[in-house]
Short mmCIF file of C-alpha atoms in Angstrom, two decimals:
data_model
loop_
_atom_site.label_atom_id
_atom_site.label_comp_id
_atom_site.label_asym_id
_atom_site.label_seq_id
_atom_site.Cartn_x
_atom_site.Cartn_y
_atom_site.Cartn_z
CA UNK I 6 -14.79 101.91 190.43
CA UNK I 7 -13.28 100.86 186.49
CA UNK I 8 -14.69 104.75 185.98
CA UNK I 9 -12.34 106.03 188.77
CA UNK I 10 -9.31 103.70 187.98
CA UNK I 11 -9.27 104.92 184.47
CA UNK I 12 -9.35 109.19 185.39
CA UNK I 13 -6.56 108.19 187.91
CA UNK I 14 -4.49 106.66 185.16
CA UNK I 15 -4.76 109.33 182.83
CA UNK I 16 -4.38 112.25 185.47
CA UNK I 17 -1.30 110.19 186.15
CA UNK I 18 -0.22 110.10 182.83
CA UNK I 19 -0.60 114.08 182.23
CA UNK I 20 1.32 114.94 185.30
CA UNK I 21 4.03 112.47 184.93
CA UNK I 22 4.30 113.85 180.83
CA UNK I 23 4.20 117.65 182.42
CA UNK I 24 7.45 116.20 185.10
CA UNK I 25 5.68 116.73 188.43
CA UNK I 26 6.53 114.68 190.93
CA UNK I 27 3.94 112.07 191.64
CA UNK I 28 3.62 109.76 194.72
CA UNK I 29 3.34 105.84 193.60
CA UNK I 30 2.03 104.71 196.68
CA UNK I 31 -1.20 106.21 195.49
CA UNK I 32 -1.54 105.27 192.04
CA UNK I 33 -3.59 102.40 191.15
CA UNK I 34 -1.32 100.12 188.83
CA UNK I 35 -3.29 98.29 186.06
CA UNK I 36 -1.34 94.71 185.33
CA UNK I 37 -1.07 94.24 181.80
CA UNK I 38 -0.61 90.25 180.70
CA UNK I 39 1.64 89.90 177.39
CA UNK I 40 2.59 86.75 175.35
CA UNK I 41 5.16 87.51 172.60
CA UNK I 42 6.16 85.55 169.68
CA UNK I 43 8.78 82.87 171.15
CA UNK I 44 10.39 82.32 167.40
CA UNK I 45 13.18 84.57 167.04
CA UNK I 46 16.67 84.39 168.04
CA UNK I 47 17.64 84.11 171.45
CA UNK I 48 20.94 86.49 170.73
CA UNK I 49 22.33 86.86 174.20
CA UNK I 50 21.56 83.21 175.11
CA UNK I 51 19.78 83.32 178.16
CA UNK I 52 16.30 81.57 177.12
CA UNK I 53 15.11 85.94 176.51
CA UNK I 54 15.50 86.44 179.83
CA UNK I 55 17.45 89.59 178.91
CA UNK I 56 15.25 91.00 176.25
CA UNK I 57 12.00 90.20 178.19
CA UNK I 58 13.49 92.23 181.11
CA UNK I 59 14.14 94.92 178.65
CA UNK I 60 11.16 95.18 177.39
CA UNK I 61 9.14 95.39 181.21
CA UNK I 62 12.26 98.09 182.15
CA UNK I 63 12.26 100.54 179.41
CA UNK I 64 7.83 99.98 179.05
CA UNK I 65 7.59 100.75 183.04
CA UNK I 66 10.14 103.44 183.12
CA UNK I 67 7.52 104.99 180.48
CA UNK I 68 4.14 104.20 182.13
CA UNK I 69 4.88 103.64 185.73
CA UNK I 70 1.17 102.95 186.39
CA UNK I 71 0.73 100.20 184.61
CA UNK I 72 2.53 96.71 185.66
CA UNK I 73 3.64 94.14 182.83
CA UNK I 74 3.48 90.70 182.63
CA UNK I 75 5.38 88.98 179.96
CA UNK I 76 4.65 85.06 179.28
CA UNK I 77 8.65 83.64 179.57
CA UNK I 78 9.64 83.15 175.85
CA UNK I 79 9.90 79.38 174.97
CA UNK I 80 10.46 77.53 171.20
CA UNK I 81 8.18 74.80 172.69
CA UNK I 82 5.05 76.77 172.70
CA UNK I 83 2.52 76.37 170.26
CA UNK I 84 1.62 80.05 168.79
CA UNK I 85 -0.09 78.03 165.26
CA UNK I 86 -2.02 76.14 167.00
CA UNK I 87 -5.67 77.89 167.34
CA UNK I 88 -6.70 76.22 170.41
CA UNK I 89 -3.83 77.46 172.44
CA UNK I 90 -4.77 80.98 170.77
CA UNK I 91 -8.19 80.36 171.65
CA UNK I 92 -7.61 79.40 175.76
CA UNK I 93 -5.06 82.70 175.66
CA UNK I 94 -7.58 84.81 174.27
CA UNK I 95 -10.69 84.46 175.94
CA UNK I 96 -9.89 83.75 179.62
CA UNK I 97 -11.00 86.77 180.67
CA UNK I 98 -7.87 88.11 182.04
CA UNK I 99 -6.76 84.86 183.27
CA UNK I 100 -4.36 84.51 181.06
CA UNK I 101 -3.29 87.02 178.30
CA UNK I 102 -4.12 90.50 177.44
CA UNK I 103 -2.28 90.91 174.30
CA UNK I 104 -0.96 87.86 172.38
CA UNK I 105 1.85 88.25 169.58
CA UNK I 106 0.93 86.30 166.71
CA UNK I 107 1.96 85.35 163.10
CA UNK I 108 -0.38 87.32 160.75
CA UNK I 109 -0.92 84.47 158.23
CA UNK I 110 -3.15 83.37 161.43
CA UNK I 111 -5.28 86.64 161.39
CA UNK I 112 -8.19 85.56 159.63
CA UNK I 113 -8.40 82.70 161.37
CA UNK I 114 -8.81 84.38 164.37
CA UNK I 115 -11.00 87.09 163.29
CA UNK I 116 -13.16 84.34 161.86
CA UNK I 117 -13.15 82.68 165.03
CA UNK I 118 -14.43 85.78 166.74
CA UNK I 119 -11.29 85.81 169.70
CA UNK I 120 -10.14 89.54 168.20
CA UNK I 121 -12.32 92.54 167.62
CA UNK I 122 -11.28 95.51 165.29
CA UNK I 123 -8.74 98.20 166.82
CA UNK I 124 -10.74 101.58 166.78
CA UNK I 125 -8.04 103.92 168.53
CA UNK I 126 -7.82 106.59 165.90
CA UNK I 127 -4.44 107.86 167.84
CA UNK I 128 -2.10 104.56 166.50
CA UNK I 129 0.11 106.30 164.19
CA UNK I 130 0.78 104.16 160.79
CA UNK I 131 2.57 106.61 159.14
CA UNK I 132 5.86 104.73 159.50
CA UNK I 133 4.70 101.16 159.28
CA UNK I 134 6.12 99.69 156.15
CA UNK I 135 3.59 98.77 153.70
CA UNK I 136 3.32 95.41 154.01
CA UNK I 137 2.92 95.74 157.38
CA UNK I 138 -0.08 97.78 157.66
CA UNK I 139 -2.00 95.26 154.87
CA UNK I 140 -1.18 92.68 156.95
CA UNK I 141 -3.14 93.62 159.96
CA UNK I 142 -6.12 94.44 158.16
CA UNK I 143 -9.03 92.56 157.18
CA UNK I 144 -11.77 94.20 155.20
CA UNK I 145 -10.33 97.67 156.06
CA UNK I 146 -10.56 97.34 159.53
CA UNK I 147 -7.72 97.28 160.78
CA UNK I 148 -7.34 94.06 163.67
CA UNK I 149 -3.65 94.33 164.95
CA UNK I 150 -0.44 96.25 165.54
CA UNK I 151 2.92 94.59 163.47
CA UNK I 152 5.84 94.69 165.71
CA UNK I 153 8.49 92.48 163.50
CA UNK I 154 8.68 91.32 159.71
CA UNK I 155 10.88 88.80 157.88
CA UNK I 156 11.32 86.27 155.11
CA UNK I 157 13.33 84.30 152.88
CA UNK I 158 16.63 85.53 151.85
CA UNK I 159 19.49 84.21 149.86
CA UNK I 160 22.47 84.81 151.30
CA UNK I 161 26.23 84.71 149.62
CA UNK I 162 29.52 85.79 149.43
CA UNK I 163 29.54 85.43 145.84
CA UNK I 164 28.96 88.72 144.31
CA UNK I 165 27.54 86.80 141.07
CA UNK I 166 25.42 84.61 142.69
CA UNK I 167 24.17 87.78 144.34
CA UNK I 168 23.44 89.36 141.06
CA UNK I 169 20.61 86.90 140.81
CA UNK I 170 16.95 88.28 139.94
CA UNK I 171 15.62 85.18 139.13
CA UNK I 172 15.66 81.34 139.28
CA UNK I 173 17.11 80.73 136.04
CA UNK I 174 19.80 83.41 136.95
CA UNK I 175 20.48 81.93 140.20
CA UNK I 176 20.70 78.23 138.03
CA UNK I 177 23.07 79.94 136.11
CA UNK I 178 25.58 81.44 138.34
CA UNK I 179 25.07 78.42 140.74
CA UNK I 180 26.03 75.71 138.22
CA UNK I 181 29.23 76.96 137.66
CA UNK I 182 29.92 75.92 140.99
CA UNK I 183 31.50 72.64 142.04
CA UNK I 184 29.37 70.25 143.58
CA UNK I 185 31.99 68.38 145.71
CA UNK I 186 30.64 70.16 148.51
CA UNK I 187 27.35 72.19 149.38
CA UNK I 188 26.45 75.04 146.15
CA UNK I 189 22.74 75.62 147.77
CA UNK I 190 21.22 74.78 151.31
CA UNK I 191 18.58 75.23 153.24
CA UNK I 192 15.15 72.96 154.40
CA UNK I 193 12.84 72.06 151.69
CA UNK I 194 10.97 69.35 154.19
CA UNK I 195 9.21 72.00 156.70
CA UNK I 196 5.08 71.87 156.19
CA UNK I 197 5.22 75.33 156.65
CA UNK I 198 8.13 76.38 154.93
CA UNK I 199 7.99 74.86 151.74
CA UNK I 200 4.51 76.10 150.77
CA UNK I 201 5.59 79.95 152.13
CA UNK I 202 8.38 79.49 149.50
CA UNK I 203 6.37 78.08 146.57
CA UNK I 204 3.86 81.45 147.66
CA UNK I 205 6.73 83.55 147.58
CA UNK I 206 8.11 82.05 144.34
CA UNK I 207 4.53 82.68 143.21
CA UNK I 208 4.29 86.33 143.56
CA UNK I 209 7.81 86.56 141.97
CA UNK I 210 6.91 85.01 139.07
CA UNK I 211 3.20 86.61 138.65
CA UNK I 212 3.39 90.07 140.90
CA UNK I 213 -0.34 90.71 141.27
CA UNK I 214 -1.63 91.76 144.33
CA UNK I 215 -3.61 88.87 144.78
CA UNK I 216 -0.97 86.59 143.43
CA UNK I 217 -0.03 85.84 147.20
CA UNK I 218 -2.87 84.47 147.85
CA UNK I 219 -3.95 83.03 144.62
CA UNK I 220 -0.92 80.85 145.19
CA UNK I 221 -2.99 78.99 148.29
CA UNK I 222 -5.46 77.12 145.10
CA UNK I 223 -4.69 78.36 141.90
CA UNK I 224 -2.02 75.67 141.33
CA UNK I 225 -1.52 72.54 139.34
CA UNK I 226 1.80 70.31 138.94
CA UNK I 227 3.43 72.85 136.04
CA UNK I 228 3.21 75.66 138.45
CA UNK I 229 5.59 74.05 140.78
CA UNK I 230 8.27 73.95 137.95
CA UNK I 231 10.16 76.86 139.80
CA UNK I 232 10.36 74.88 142.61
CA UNK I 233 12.01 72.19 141.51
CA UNK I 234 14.50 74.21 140.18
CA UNK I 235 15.46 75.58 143.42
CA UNK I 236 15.20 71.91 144.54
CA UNK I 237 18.06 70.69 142.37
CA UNK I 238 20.30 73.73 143.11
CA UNK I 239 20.57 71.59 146.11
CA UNK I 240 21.64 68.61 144.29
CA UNK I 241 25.46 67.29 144.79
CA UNK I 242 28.04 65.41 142.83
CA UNK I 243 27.09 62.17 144.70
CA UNK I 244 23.76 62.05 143.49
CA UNK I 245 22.38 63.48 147.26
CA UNK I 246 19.94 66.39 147.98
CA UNK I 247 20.06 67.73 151.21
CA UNK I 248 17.46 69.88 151.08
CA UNK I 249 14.88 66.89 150.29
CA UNK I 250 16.98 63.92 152.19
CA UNK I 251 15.68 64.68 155.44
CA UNK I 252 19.38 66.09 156.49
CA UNK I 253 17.90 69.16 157.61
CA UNK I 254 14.88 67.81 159.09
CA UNK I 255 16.10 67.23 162.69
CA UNK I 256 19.13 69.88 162.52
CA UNK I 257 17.75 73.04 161.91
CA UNK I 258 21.13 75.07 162.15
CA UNK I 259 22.24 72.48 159.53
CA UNK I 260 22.26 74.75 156.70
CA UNK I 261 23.37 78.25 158.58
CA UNK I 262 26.57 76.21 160.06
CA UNK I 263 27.48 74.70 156.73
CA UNK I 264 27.51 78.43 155.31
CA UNK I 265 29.01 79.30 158.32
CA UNK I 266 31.35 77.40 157.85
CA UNK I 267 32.03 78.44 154.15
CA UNK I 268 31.50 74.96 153.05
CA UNK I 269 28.38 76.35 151.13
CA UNK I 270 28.71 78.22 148.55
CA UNK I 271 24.94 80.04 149.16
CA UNK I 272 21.73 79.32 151.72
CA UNK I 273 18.42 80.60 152.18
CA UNK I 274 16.82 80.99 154.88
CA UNK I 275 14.96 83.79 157.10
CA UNK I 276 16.60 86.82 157.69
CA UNK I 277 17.34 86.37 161.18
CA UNK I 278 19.41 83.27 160.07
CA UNK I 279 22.12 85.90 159.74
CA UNK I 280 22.74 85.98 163.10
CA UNK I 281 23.52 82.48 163.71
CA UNK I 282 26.04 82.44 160.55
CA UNK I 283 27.60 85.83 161.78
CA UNK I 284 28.37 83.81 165.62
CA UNK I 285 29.98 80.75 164.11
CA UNK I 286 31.35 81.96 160.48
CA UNK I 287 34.80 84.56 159.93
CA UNK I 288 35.71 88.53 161.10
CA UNK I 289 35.27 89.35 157.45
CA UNK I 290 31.94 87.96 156.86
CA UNK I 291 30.44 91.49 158.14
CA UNK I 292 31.99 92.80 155.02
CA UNK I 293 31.43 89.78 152.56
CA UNK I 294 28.16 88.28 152.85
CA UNK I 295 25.38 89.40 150.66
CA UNK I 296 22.01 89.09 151.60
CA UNK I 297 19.13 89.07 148.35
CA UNK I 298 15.14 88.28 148.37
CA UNK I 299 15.01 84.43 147.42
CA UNK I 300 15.45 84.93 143.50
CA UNK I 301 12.80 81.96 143.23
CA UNK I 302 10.87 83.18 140.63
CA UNK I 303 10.40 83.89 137.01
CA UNK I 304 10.02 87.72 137.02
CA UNK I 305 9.88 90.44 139.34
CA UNK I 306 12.25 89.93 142.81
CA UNK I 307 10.45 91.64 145.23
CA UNK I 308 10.18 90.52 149.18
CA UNK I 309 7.06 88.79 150.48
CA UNK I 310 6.98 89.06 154.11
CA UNK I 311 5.87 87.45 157.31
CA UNK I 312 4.25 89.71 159.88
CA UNK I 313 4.42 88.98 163.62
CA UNK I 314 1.40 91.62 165.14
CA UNK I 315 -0.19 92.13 168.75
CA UNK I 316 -3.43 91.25 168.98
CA UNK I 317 -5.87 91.89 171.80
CA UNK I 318 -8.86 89.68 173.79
CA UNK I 319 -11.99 90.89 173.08
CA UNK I 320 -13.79 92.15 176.57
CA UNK I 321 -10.90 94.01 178.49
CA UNK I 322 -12.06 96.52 181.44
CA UNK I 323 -11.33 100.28 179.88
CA UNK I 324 -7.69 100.80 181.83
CA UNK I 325 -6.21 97.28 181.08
CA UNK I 326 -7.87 97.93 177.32
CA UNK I 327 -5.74 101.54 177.80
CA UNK I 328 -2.79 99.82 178.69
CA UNK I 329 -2.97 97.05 175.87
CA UNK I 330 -2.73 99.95 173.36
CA UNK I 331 -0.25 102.19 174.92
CA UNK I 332 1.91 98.91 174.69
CA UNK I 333 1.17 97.86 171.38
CA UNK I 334 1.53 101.82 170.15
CA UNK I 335 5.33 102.21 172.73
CA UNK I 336 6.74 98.36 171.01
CA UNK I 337 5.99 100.18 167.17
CA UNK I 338 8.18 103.03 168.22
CA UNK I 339 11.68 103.63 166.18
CA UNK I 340 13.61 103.27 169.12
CA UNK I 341 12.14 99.84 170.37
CA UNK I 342 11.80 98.36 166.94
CA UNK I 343 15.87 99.00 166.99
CA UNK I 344 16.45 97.54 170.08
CA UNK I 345 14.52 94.29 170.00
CA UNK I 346 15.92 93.62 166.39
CA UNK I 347 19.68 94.76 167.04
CA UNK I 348 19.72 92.89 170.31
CA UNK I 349 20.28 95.80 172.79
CA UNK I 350 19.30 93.52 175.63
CA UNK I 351 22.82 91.94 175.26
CA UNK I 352 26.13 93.28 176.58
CA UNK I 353 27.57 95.83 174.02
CA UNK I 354 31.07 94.01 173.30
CA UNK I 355 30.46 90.84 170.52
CA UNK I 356 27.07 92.28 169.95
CA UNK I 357 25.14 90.51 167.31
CA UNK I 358 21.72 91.41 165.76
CA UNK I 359 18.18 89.39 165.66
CA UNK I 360 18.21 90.35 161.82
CA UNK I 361 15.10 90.33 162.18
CA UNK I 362 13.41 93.21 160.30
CA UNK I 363 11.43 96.57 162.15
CA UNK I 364 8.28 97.57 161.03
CA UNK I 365 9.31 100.97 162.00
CA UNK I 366 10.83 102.64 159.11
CA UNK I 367 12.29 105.72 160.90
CA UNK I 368 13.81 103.09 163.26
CA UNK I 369 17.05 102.40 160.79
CA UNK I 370 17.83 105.96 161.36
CA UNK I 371 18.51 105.14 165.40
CA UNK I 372 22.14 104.60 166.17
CA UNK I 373 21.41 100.39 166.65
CA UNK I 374 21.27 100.57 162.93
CA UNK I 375 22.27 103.12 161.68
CA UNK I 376 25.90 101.48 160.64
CA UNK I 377 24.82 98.05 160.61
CA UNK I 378 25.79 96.90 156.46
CA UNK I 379 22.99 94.25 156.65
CA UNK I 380 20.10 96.83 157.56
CA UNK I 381 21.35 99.74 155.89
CA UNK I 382 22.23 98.01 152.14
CA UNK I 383 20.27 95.07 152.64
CA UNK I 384 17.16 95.50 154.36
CA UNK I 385 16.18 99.18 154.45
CA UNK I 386 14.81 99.53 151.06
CA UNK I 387 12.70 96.53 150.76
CA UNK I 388 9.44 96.51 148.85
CA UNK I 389 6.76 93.73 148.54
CA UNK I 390 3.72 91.97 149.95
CA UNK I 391 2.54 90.10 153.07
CA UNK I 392 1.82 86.94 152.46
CA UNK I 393 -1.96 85.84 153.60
CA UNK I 394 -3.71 86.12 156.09
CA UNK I 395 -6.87 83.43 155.70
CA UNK I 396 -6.50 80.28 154.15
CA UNK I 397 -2.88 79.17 155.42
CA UNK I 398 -3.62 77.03 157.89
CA UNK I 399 -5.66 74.50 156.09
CA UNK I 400 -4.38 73.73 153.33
CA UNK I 401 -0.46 74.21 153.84
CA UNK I 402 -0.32 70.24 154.53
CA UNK I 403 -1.81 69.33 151.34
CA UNK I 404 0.00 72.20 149.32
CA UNK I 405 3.46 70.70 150.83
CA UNK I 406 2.20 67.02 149.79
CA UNK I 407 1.42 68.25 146.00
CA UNK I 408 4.63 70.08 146.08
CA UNK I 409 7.17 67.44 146.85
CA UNK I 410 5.43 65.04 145.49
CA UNK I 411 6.15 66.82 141.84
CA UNK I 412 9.45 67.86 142.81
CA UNK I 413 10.77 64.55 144.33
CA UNK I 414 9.24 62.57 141.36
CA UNK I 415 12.08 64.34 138.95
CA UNK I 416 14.77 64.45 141.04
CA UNK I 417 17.14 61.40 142.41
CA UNK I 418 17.44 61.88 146.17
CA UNK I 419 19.76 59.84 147.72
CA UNK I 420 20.34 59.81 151.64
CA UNK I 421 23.44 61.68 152.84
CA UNK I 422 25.93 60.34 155.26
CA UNK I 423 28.53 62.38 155.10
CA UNK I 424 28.63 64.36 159.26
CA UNK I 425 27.74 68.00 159.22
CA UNK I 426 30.03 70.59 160.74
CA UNK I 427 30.23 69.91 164.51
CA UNK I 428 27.36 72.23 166.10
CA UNK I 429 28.90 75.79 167.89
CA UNK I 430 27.15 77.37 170.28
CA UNK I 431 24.19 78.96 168.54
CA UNK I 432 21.68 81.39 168.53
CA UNK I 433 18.26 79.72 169.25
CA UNK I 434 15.49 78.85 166.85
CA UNK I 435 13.18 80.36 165.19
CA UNK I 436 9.62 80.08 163.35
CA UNK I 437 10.43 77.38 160.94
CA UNK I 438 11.46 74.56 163.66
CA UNK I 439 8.33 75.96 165.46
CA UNK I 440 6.22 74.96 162.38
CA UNK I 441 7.85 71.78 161.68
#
């Protein structure tokens, strides 16, 4: 019967491709079940009720034999947590057919035996960025498709400040900035966070290959000197730190509102912070900001990035295993890439962009982005690495406790108590409040 269901699907697939007319009463629809990665900006602000209609429209409209199932998109899920991975993965159909995940989780779940090695020689990479396609592979095989990238940015309006390559030249330009209000802000608390940064300060200080991931236990208390750097950057004339002080801990937006705001003169953050500052800050802040890899490091400024990939359960009949891939392979094209990241599930007026960044490299040429200042200057060109994907998970906790522990230990942090701008409406979280 699978045998049957399968030559109906792709007979149905040929004729619809040659435009005859096909009866849908008598096609067998295969349901395909999809989780995708809850941490990115809710844009239109309707909990992604918008974009995950989108997605099962325009996907249908492509492959009307095959129904979709998309798990509702929600900040309170726990996509780190390999457990919940593990349930998703191997329920049989039960639960989820394809699961979006972060790729510093890969190994993890590769190790853990819930993914098996993709071995459809049809999925074109051609147009993945680099980084992308080394961060779905593990021992050459090649265990995911990437679907979104991003990582930290520095973001200013300061055309010096954006001149920055590297820490010291950020410590420069920065210091001849008055510190009655904010110079630099951004979270320096988050478990996950602040070991990604020290990684990606890492690489930009030693740009090996392997410098990503020699990062994870190559390090001792001198290492972390960049890092403390950055740290003080934060530092204000009243002896506070809000990037340490726990002012950021509980108010995530904190530091995109302040620059928002102009009341800072520089942030960093993820990319897709950019859309949050863009819905509460000025008209000419399309034309002013200026967005820079994190100049965190000693030498070369190049991006490291975080991957977000589908993965699929291991023991899927043949059509819902056909389905999983024409998915995966439909989400990687140019013209989807564009849409989820430039928001094309919201109304066109007041439009604002994820900012989050497309795999696709052929998709900046699509009309989304194609006059969009922030992809086209900012984000087109991009080189760098992935960051890693085995070893993350256990030993971020202890990396974060070495980290602030040397950091903290030379700088005076004081408590602030001065309010923060009042919150606007905003454009939802995204990974690092999922990571805590």
């Amino acid at each position: 019967m699978a045998q049957i269901k399968v030559l109906q699907t792709i007979d149905y697939l040929e004729r619809l491709h040659a435009n005859e007319s096909i009866d849908l009463k008598n096609v067998v629809r295969t349901t395909l079940k999809v989780a995708p990665y809850p941490y990115i900006p809710d844009s239109v602000g309707d909990q992604y009720k918008s974009l995950l209609q989108y997605i099962k429209t325009e996907f249908e409209n492509a492959y009307p034999s095959i129904s979709l199932e998309l798990r509702p998109m929600n900040a309170s899920d726990d996509f780190y947590n390999i457990s919940t991975l593990t349930g998703w993965l191997t329920s049989d159909g039960n639960e989820y057919d394809v699961v979006e995940v972060d790729t510093i989780l890969l190994g993890d779940l590769v190790h853990a035996g819930l993914i098996a090695p993709l071995v459809d020689t049809s999925i074109n990479r051609s147009d993945w960025h680099v980084a992308a396609d080394i961060a779905v592979q593990l021992n050459q095989a090649l265990y995911g498709v990437p679907h979104i990238m991003c990582g930290f940015f520095l973001f200013t309006r300061d055309s010096k400040v954006a001149s920055s390559t590297t820490i010291d030249h950020l410590k420069y330009a920065l210091n001849n900035v008055s510190t009655t209000n904010y110079r630099l802000v951004g979270n320096l608390e988050s478990s996950w966070d602040l070991p990604a940064l020290w990684m990606d300060s890492y690489q930009k200080t030693s740009p090996s290959r392997g410098a990503v991931a020699s990062a994870l236990h190559d390090y001792h208390k001198d290492s972390f000197v960049t890092m403390r750097k950055l740290a003080e950057l934060c530092n204000r004339m009243r002896g506070d730190n809000p990037c340490l002080n726990g002012t950021f801990r509980n108010n995530y937006d904190g530091p995109a509102l302040l620059f928002a705001n102009k009341t800072a003169e520089a942030m960093f953050g993820y990319s897709e912070r950019l859309s949050l500052v863009l819905k509460n800050g000025f008209p000419d802040d399309h034309q002013n900001i200026n967005v820079i890899p994190l100049p965190s490091g000693n030498s070369v400024n190049q991006q490291t990035f975080f991957i977000d990939a589908y993965v699929l359960r291991r023991n899927m009949s043949n059509e819902v295993s056909k389905a999983a891939l024409l998915f995966t392979k439909f989400m990687a094209t140019p013209r989807m890439q564009a849409a989820v990241v430039a928001s094309a599930d919201g109304p066109y007026r007041n439009r604002i962009p994820r900012y989050l960044l497309p795999v696709s490299q052929k998709a900046y040429d699509e009309p989304l982005l194609k006059q969009d200042r922030f992809y086209q200057q900012y984000f087109r060109k991009l080189t760098g690495v992935p960051y890693p994907t085995v070893g993350f998970l256990n030993t971020h906790q202890a990396l974060q406790v070495a980290i602030l522990e040397y950091v903290k230990s030379s700088i005076h942090i004081m408590p602030d108590i001065r309010p923060l701008p009042a919150r606007k409406p905003k454009v939802k979280t995204e990974r690092s409040k999922a990571k805590g």
